[in-house]
Coordinates of C-alpha atoms and ligand atoms in Angstrom, one line a residue:
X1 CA 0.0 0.0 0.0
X2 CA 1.4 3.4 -0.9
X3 CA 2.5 5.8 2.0
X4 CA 0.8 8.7 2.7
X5 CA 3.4 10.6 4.2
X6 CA 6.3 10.8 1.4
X7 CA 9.5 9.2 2.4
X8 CA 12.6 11.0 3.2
X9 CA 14.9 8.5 1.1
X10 CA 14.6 5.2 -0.6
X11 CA 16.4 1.9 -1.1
X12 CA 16.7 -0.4 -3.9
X13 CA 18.3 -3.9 -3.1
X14 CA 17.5 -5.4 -0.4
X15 CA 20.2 -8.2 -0.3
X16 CA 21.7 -7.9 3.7
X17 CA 24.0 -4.7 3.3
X18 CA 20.7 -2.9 1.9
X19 CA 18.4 -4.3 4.8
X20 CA 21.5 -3.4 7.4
X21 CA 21.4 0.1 5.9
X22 CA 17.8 0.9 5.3
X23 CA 17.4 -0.2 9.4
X24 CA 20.2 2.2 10.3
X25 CA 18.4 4.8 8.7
X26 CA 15.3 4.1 9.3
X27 CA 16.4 3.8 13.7
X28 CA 17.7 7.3 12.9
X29 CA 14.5 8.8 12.4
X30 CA 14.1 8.7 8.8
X31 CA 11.6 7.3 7.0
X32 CA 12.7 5.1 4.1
X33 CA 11.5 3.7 1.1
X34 CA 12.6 0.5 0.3
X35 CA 12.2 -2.2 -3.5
X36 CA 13.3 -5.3 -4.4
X37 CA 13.4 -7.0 -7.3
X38 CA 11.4 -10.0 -5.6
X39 CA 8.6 -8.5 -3.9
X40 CA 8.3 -11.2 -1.7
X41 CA 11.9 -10.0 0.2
X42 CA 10.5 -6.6 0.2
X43 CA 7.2 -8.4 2.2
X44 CA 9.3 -10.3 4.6
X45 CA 11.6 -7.3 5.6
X46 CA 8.8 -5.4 6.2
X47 CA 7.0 -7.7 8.3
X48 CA 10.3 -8.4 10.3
X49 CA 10.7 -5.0 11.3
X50 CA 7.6 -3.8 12.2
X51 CA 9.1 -1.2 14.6
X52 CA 11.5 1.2 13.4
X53 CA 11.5 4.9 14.0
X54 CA 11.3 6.3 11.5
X55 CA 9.5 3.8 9.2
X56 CA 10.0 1.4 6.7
X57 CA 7.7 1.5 3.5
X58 CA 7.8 -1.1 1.5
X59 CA 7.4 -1.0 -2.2
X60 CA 6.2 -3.8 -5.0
X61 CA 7.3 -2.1 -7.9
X62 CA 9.9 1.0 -8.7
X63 CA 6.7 3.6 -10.1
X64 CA 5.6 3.2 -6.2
X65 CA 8.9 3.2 -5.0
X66 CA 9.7 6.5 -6.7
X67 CA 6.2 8.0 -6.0
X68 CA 6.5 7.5 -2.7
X69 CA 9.8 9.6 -2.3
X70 CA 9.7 13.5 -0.9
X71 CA 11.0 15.7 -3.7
X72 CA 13.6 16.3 -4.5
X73 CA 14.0 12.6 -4.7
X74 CA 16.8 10.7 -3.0
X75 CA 17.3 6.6 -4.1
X76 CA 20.1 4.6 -2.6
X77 CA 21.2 1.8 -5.0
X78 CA 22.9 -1.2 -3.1
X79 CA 23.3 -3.9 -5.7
X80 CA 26.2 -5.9 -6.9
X81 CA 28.5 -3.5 -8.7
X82 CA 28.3 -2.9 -12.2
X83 CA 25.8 -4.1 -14.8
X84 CA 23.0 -4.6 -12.1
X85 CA 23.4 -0.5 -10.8
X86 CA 23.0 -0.1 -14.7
X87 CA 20.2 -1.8 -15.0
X88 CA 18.7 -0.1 -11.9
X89 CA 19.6 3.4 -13.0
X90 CA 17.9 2.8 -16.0
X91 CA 14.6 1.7 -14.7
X92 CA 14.8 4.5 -12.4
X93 CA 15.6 7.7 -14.9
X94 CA 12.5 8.0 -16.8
X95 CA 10.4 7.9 -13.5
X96 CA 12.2 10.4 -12.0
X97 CA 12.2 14.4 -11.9
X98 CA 14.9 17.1 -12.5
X99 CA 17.1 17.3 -9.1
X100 CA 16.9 14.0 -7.8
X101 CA 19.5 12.4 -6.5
X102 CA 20.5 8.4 -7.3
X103 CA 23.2 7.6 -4.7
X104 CA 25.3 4.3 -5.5
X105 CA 26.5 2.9 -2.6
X106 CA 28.2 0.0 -4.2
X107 CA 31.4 -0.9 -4.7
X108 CA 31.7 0.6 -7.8
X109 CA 34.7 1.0 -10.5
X110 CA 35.6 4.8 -10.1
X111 CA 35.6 5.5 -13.7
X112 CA 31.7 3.9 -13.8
X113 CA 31.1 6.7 -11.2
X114 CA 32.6 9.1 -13.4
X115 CA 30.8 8.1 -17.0
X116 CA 26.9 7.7 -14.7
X117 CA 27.5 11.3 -12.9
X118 CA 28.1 12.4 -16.7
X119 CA 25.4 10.8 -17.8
X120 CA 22.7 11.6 -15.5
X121 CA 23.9 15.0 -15.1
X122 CA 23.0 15.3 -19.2
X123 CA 19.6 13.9 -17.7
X124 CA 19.0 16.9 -15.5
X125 CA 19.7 14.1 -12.5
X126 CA 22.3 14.9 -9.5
X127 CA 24.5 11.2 -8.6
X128 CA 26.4 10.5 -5.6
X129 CA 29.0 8.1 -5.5
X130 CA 29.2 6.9 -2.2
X131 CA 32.0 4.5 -0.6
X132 CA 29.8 2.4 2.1
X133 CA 32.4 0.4 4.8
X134 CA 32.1 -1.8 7.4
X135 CA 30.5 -5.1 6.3
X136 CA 26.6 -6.6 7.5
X137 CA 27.7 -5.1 10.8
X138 CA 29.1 -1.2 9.5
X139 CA 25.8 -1.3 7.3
X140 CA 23.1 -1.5 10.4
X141 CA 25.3 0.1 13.0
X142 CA 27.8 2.6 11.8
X143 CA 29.7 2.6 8.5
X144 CA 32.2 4.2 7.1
X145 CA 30.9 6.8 3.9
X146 CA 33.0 7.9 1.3
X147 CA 30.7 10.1 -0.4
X148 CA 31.9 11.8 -4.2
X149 CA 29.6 13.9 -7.0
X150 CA 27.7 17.3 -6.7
X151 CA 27.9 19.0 -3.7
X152 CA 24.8 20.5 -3.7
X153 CA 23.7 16.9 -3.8
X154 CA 25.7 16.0 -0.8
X155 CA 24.6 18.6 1.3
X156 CA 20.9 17.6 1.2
X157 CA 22.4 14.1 1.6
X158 CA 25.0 15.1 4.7
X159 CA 21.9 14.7 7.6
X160 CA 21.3 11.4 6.7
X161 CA 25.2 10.3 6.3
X162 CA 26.0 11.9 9.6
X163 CA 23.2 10.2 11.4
X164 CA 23.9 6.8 10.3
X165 CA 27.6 7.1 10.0
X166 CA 30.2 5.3 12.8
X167 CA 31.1 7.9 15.4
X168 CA 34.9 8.3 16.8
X169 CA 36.2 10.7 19.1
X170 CA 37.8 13.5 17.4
X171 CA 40.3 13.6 20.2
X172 CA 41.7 10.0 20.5
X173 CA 39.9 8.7 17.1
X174 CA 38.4 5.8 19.2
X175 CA 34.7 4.8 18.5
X176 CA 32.2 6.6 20.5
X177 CA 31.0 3.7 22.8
X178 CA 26.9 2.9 22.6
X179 CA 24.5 2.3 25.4
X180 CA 24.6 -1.3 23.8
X181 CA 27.4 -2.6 21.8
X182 CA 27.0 -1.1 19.1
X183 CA 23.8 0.6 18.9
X184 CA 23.3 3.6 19.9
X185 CA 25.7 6.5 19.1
X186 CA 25.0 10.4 20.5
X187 CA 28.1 12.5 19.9
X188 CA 31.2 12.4 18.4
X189 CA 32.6 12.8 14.6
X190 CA 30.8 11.2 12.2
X191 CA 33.1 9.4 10.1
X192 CA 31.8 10.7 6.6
X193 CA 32.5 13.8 4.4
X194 CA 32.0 15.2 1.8
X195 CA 35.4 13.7 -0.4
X196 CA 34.9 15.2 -3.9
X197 CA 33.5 15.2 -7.4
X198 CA 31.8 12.4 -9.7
X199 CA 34.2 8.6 -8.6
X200 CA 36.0 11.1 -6.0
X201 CA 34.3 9.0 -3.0
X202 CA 34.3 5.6 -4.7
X203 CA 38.2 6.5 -5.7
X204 CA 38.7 6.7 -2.3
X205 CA 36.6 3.2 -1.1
X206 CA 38.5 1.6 -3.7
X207 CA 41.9 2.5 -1.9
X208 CA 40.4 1.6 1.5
X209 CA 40.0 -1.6 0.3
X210 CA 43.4 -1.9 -1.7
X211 CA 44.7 -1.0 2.0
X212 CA 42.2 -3.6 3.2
X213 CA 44.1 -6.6 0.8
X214 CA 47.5 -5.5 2.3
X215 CA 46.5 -5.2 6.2
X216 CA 45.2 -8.8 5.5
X217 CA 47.8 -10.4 3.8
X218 CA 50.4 -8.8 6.3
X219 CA 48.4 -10.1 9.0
X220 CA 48.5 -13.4 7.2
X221 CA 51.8 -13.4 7.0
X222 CA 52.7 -12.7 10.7
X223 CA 50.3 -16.2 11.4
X224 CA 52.5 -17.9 8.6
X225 CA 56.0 -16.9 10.1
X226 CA 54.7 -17.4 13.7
X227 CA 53.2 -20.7 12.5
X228 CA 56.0 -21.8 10.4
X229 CA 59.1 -20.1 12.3
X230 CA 58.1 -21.1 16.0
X231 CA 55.5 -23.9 15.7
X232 CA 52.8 -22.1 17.5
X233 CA 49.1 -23.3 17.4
X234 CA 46.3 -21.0 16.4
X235 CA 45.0 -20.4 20.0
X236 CA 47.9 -19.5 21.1
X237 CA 48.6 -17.1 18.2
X238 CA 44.7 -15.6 18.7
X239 CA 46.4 -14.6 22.5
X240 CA 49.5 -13.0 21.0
X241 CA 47.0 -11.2 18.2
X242 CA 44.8 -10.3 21.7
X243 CA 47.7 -8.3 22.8
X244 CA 48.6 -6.7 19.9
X245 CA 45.5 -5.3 19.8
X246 CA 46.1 -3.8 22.7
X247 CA 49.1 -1.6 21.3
X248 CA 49.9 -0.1 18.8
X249 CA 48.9 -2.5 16.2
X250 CA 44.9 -2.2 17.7
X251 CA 42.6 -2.3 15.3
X252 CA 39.8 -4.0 13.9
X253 CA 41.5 -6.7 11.6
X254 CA 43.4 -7.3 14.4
X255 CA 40.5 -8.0 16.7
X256 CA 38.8 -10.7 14.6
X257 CA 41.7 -12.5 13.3
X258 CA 42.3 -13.0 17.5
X259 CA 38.9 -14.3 17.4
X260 CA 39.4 -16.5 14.4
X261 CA 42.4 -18.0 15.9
X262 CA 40.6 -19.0 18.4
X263 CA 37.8 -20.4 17.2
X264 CA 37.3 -23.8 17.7
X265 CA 36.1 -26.1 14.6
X266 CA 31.7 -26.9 15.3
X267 CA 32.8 -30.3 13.2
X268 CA 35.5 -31.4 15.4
X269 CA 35.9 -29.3 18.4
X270 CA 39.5 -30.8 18.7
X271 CA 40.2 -28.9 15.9
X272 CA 41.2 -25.0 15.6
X273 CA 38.9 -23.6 13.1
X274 CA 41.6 -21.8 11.1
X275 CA 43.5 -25.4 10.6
X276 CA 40.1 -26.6 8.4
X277 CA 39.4 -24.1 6.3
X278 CA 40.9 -24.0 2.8
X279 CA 44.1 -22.3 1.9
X280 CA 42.8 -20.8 -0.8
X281 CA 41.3 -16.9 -1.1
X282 CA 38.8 -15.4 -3.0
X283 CA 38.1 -11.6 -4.3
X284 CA 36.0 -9.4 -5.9
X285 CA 38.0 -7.1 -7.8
X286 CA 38.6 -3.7 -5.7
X287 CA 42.5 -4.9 -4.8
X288 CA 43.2 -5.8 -8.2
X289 CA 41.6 -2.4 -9.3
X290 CA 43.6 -0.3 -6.9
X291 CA 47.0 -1.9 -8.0
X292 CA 46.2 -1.8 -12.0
X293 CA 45.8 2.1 -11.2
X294 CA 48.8 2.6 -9.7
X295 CA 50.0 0.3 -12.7
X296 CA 48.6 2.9 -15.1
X297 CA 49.6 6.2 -13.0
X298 CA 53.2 4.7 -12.5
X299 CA 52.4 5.3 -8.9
X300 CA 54.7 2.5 -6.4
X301 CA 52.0 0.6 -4.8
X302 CA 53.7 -2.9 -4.4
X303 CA 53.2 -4.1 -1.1
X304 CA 49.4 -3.9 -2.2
X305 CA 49.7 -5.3 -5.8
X306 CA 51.3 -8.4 -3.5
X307 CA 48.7 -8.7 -1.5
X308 CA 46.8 -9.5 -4.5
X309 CA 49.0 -11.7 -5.9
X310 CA 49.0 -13.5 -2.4
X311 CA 45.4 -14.1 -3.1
X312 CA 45.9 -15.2 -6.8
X313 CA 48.9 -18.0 -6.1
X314 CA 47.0 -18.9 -3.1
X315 CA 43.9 -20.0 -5.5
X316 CA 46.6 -22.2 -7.4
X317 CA 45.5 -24.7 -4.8
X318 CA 45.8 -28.2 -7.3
X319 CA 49.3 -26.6 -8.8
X320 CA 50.8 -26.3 -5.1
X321 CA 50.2 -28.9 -3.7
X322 CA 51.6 -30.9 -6.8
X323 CA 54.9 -28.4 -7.1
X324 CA 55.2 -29.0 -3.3
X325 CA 56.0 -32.3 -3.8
X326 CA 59.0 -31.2 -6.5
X327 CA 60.2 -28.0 -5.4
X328 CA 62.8 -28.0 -2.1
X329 CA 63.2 -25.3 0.4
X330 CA 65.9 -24.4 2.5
X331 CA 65.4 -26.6 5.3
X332 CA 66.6 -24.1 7.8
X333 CA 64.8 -23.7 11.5
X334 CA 64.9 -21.0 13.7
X335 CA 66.5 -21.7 17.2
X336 CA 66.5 -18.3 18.8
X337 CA 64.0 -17.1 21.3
X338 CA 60.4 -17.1 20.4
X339 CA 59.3 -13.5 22.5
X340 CA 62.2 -12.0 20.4
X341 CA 60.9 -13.2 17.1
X342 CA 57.3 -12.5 18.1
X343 CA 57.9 -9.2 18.8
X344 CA 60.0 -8.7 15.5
X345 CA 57.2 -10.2 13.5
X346 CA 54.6 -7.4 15.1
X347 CA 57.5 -4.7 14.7
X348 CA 57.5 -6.3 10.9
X349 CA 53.6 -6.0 10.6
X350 CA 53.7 -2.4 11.9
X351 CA 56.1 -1.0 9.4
X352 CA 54.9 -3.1 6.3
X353 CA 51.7 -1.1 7.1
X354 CA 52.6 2.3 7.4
X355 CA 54.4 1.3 3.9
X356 CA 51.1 0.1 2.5
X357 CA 49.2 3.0 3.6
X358 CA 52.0 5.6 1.8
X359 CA 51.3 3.6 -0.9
X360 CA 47.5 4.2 -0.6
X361 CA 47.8 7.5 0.1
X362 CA 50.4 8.3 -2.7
X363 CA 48.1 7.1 -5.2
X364 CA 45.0 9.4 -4.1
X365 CA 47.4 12.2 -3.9
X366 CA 48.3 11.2 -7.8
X367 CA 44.7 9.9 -8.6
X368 CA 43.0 13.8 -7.6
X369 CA 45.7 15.3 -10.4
X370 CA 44.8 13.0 -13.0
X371 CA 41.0 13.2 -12.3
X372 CA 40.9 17.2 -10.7
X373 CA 39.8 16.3 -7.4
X374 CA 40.9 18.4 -4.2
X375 CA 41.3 15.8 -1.8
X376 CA 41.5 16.4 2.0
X377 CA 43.9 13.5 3.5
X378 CA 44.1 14.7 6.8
X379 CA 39.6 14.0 6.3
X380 CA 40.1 10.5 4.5
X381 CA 42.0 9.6 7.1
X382 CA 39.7 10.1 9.9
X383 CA 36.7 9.3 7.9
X384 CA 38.4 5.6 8.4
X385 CA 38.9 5.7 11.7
X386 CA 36.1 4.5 12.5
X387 CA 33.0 2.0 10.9
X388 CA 35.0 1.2 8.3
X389 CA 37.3 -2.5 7.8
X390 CA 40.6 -0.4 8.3
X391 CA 39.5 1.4 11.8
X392 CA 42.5 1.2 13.4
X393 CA 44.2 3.5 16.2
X394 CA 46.9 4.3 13.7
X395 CA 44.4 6.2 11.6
X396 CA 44.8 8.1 14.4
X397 CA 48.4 9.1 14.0
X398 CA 48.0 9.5 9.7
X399 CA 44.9 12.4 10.9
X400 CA 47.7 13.6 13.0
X401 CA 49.9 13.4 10.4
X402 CA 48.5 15.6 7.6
X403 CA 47.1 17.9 10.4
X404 CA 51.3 18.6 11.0
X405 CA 51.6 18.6 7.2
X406 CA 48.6 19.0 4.8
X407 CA 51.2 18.5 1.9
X408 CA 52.8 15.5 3.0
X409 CA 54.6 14.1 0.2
X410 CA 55.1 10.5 2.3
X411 CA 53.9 8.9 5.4
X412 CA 57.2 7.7 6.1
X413 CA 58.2 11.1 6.0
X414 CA 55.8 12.2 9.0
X415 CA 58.3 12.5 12.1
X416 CA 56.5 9.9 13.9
X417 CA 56.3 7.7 11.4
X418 CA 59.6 7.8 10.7
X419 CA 60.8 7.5 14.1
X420 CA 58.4 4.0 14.4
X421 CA 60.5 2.7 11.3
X422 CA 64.1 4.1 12.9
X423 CA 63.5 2.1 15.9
X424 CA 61.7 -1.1 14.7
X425 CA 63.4 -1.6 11.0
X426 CA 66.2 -4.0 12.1
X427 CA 64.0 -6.5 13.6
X428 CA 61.9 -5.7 10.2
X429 CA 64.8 -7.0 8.4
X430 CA 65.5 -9.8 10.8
X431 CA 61.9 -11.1 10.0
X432 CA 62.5 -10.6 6.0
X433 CA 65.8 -12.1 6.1
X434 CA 64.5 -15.3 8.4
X435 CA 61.4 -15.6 6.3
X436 CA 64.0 -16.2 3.3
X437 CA 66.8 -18.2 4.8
X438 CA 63.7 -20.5 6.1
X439 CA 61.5 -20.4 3.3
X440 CA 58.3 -19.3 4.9
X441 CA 56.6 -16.4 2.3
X442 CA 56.2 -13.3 3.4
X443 CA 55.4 -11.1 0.4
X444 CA 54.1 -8.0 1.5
X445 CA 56.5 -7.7 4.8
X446 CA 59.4 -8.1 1.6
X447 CA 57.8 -5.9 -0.9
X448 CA 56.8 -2.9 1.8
X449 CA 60.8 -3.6 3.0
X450 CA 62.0 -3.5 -0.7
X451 CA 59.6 -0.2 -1.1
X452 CA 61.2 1.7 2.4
X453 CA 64.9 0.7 0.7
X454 CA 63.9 1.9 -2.5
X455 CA 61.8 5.3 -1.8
X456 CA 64.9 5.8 0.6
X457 CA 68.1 5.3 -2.1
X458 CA 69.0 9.1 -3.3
X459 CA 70.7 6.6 -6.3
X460 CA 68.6 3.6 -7.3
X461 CA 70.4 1.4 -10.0
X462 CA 68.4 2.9 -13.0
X463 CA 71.0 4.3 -14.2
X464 CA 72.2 1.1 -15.6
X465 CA 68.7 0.2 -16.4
X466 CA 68.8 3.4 -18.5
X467 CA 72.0 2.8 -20.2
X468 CA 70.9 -0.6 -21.5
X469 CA 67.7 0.9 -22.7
X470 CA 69.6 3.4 -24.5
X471 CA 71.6 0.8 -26.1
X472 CA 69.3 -1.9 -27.5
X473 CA 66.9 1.0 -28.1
X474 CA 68.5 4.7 -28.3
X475 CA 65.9 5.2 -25.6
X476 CA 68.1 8.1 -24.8
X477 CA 69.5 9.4 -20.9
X478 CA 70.0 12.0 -18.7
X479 CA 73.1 13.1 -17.3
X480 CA 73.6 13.8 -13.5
X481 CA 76.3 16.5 -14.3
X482 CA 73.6 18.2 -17.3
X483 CA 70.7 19.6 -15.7
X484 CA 67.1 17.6 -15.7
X485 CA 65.3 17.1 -18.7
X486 CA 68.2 17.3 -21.6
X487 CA 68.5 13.9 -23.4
X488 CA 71.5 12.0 -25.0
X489 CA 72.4 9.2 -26.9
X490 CA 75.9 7.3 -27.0
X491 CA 76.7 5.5 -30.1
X492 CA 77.4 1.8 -28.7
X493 CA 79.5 0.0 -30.5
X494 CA 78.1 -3.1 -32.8
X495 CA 77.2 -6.1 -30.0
X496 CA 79.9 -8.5 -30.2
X497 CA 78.0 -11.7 -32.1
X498 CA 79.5 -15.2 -32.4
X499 CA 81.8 -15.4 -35.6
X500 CA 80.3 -17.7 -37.9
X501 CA 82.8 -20.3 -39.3
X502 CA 83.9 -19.6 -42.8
Ligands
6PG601 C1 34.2 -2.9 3.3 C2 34.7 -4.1 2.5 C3 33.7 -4.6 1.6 C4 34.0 -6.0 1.2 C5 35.1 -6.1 0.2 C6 35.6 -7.5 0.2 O1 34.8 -1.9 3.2 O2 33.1 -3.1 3.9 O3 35.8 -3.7 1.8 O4 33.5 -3.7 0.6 O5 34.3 -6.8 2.3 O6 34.6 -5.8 -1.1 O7 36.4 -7.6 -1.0 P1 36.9 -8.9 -1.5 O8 35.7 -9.8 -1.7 O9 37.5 -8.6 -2.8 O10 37.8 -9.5 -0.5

């Protein structure tokens, strides 16, 4: 049945982000409008929440949906990324008035963003691009909102965002605690803000979740070298991972891969959960997308781009296990004390990640040149400080750290970042340089290692790289005593060849 009073916003897709969401809003004091492409979930979420504050109205078909929307006209989108938001769009356009607002809160390809915002703007239609973190949970109690497109669009969107966004302290970056865990949330920042035009805000999502791939992997790779290097068993590594998150390293991936390790297997209580699952990793595309960028920008993001690659050899499941059997390792153990190494490995973790995260950050400082964005850093960063998969305390110290320098070229370059690598970087190497001599792979901790080396060398061997490019190619070089930018040849002599017998 239609409503009588219009709705404030709407929702299409009700898979269980888009429920978690359209409760969050609605508990927030909005009334919301919410369709599904089976009317029968639309009926059933309905008659599940009958008590919301603000109201849920359900729909059965997307003429209702949009009719019973106050104008100017606000619709969420929350469906699988890509063809589907299409498809949605274009049911929606031709219902719709001049000045609405489509928000996708998807996680959408940035340059999508970009060609829909053109699109609909040539329709007379305002789009928001919105960056949505935090999982089931972030969705229905507090996410993370990375919002990008017309600002005028944003601002009649901002009440809404603030309510239902995760709330830190401004102060300490902490999460503002609820009267119940979770649920509900009076004062505080709201971790959203306005981050810039058309794919600015899903730009920025996909870094998060580029970030996201790396703070995984890394933390995958402290299990592996704990696992590997000292023999320890899942629960106990869940304790060590308990008190991590008690320092520096605290944080929400933290938290749950404690909880994971000690999870017991419901099959075989015996068993530590971890031990059963399958070694191999899936993904949706976001990682892949962040590292082809910085690919095609020449940006350095490796220690990312190997996170990715940790979860594409990892899906070679059948080929391991048959090359196991061929290919040897070293053979070497380690015999030294296991609270050193344990604390090397979490002196390891921590600078790998503020490595990944200059990597992340580099590329949205290149990204807003190639795409004429104005990004505010210092802001990303505390927009993820809370709701959102990467919360972590350290987000903490990077909104500290552009608040010191707005133009910071480099995290590592922040004086307490820099200082954190200073005093933990040889027992950074000590865990790289075990890892190799006992074969246990630790990708990201080497490639964020390789990346510190490398962004720290005033003279990286390119100049030989150059020299050979200029002589199979007359690709031409610089000169370090010629000033930047003037280009010669030499003329090589002929490459020696085998004589051929006369
Ligand atoms: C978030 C997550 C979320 C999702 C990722 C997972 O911020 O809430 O990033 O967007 O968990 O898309 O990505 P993969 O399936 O590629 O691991």
């Amino acid at each position: 049945m239609m409503a009588k009073t219009p709705s404030d916003i709407g929702l299409v897709g009700l898979a269980v982000m888009g429920q978690n969401l359209a409760l969050n809003i609605a508990d927030h004091g909005f009334r919301i409008s919410v369709y599904n492409r089976t009317v029968e979930k639309t009926d059933r979420f309905i008659a599940e929440n009958p008590q919301t504050p603000g109201g849920l109205v359900g729909t059965k078909s997307l003429a209702d949906f949009v009719a019973s929307l106050a104008k100017p006209r606000k619709m969420i989108i929350l469906v699988p990324a890509g063809k589907a938001t299409d498809a949605v769009i274009d049911g929606l356009v031709p219902l719709l008035d001049p000045n609405d607002i489509i928000i996708d809160g998807g996680n959408a390809l940035w340059t999508d963003t970009i060609r829909r915002e053109k699109e609909l703007r040539g329709k007379g239609l305002r789009f928001i691009g919105s960056g949505v973190s935090g999982g089931e949970e972030g969705a229905r109690f507090g996410p993370s909102l990375m919002p990008g497109g017309e600002f005028g669009a944003w601002q009649e969107l901002k009440p809404i965002w603030e309510a239902i966004a995760a709330k830190v302290d401004d102060k300490t970056g902490r999460p503002i605690p609820g009267a119940k865990p979770g649920w509900p949330v009076s004062g505080g920042v709201p971790c959203t803000a306005y981050i810039g035009e058309n794919g600015a805000g899903h730009y920025v999502k996909m870094i998060h979740n580029g970030i996201e791939y790396g703070d995984m992997q890394m933390i995958c790779e402290a299990y592996a070298l704990m696992s590997g290097l000292l023999g320890l068993k899942a629960a106990e590594m869940g304790g060590i991972f308990s008190e991590w998150n008690q320092g520096s390293l605290d944080s929400f991936l933290i938290e749950i891969t404690a909880d994971i390790l000690k999870q017991r297997d419901p099959n075989n209580k015996r068993k530590a959960f971890v031990d059963v699952v399958l070694d191999t990793a899936g993904q949706k595309g976001t990682g892949k997308w962040t590292s082809t960028n910085a690919l095609d920008m020449g940006v350095p993001a490796p220690t990312i781009a190997e996170a990715v690659f940790a979860r594409c050899i990892s899906a070679l499941k059948d080929e391991r296990v048959a090359a196991a059997k061929i290919l040897k390792g070293p053979g070497k153990k380690y015999r030294g004390s296991k609270q050193a190494l344990v604390q090397a490995i979490h002196d390891a973790l921590y600078c790998s990640k503020i490595c990944s995260y200059a990597q992340g950050f580099q590329l949205m400082r290149t990204a807003q040149q190639e795409y004429g964005w104005k990004l505010n850093f210092g802001e990303i960063a505390q927009i993820f400080r809370g709701g959102c998969i990467i919360r972590a305390a350290f987000l903490q110290k990077i909104t500290e750290a552009y608040a010191r320098n707005p133009q910071l070229a480099n995290l590592l370059l922040d004086p307490f970042f820099n200082r954190i690598v200073k005093q933990a970087q040889e027992n950074w190497r000590k865990v790289v340089s075990l890892a190799a001599e006992c074969g246990v792979p630790a990708p990201t901790f080497s490639s964020a290692l390789s990346y510190y080396d490398s962004y720290r060398s005033a003279r990286l061997p390119a100049n030989l790289l150059q020299a050979q490019r200029d002589y199979f190619g007359a690709h031409t070089y610089e000169r370090t005593d010629q000033p930047r930018g003037k280009f010669f040849h030499l003329d090589w002599p002929e490459p020696t060849r085998p004589q051929l017998e006369a």
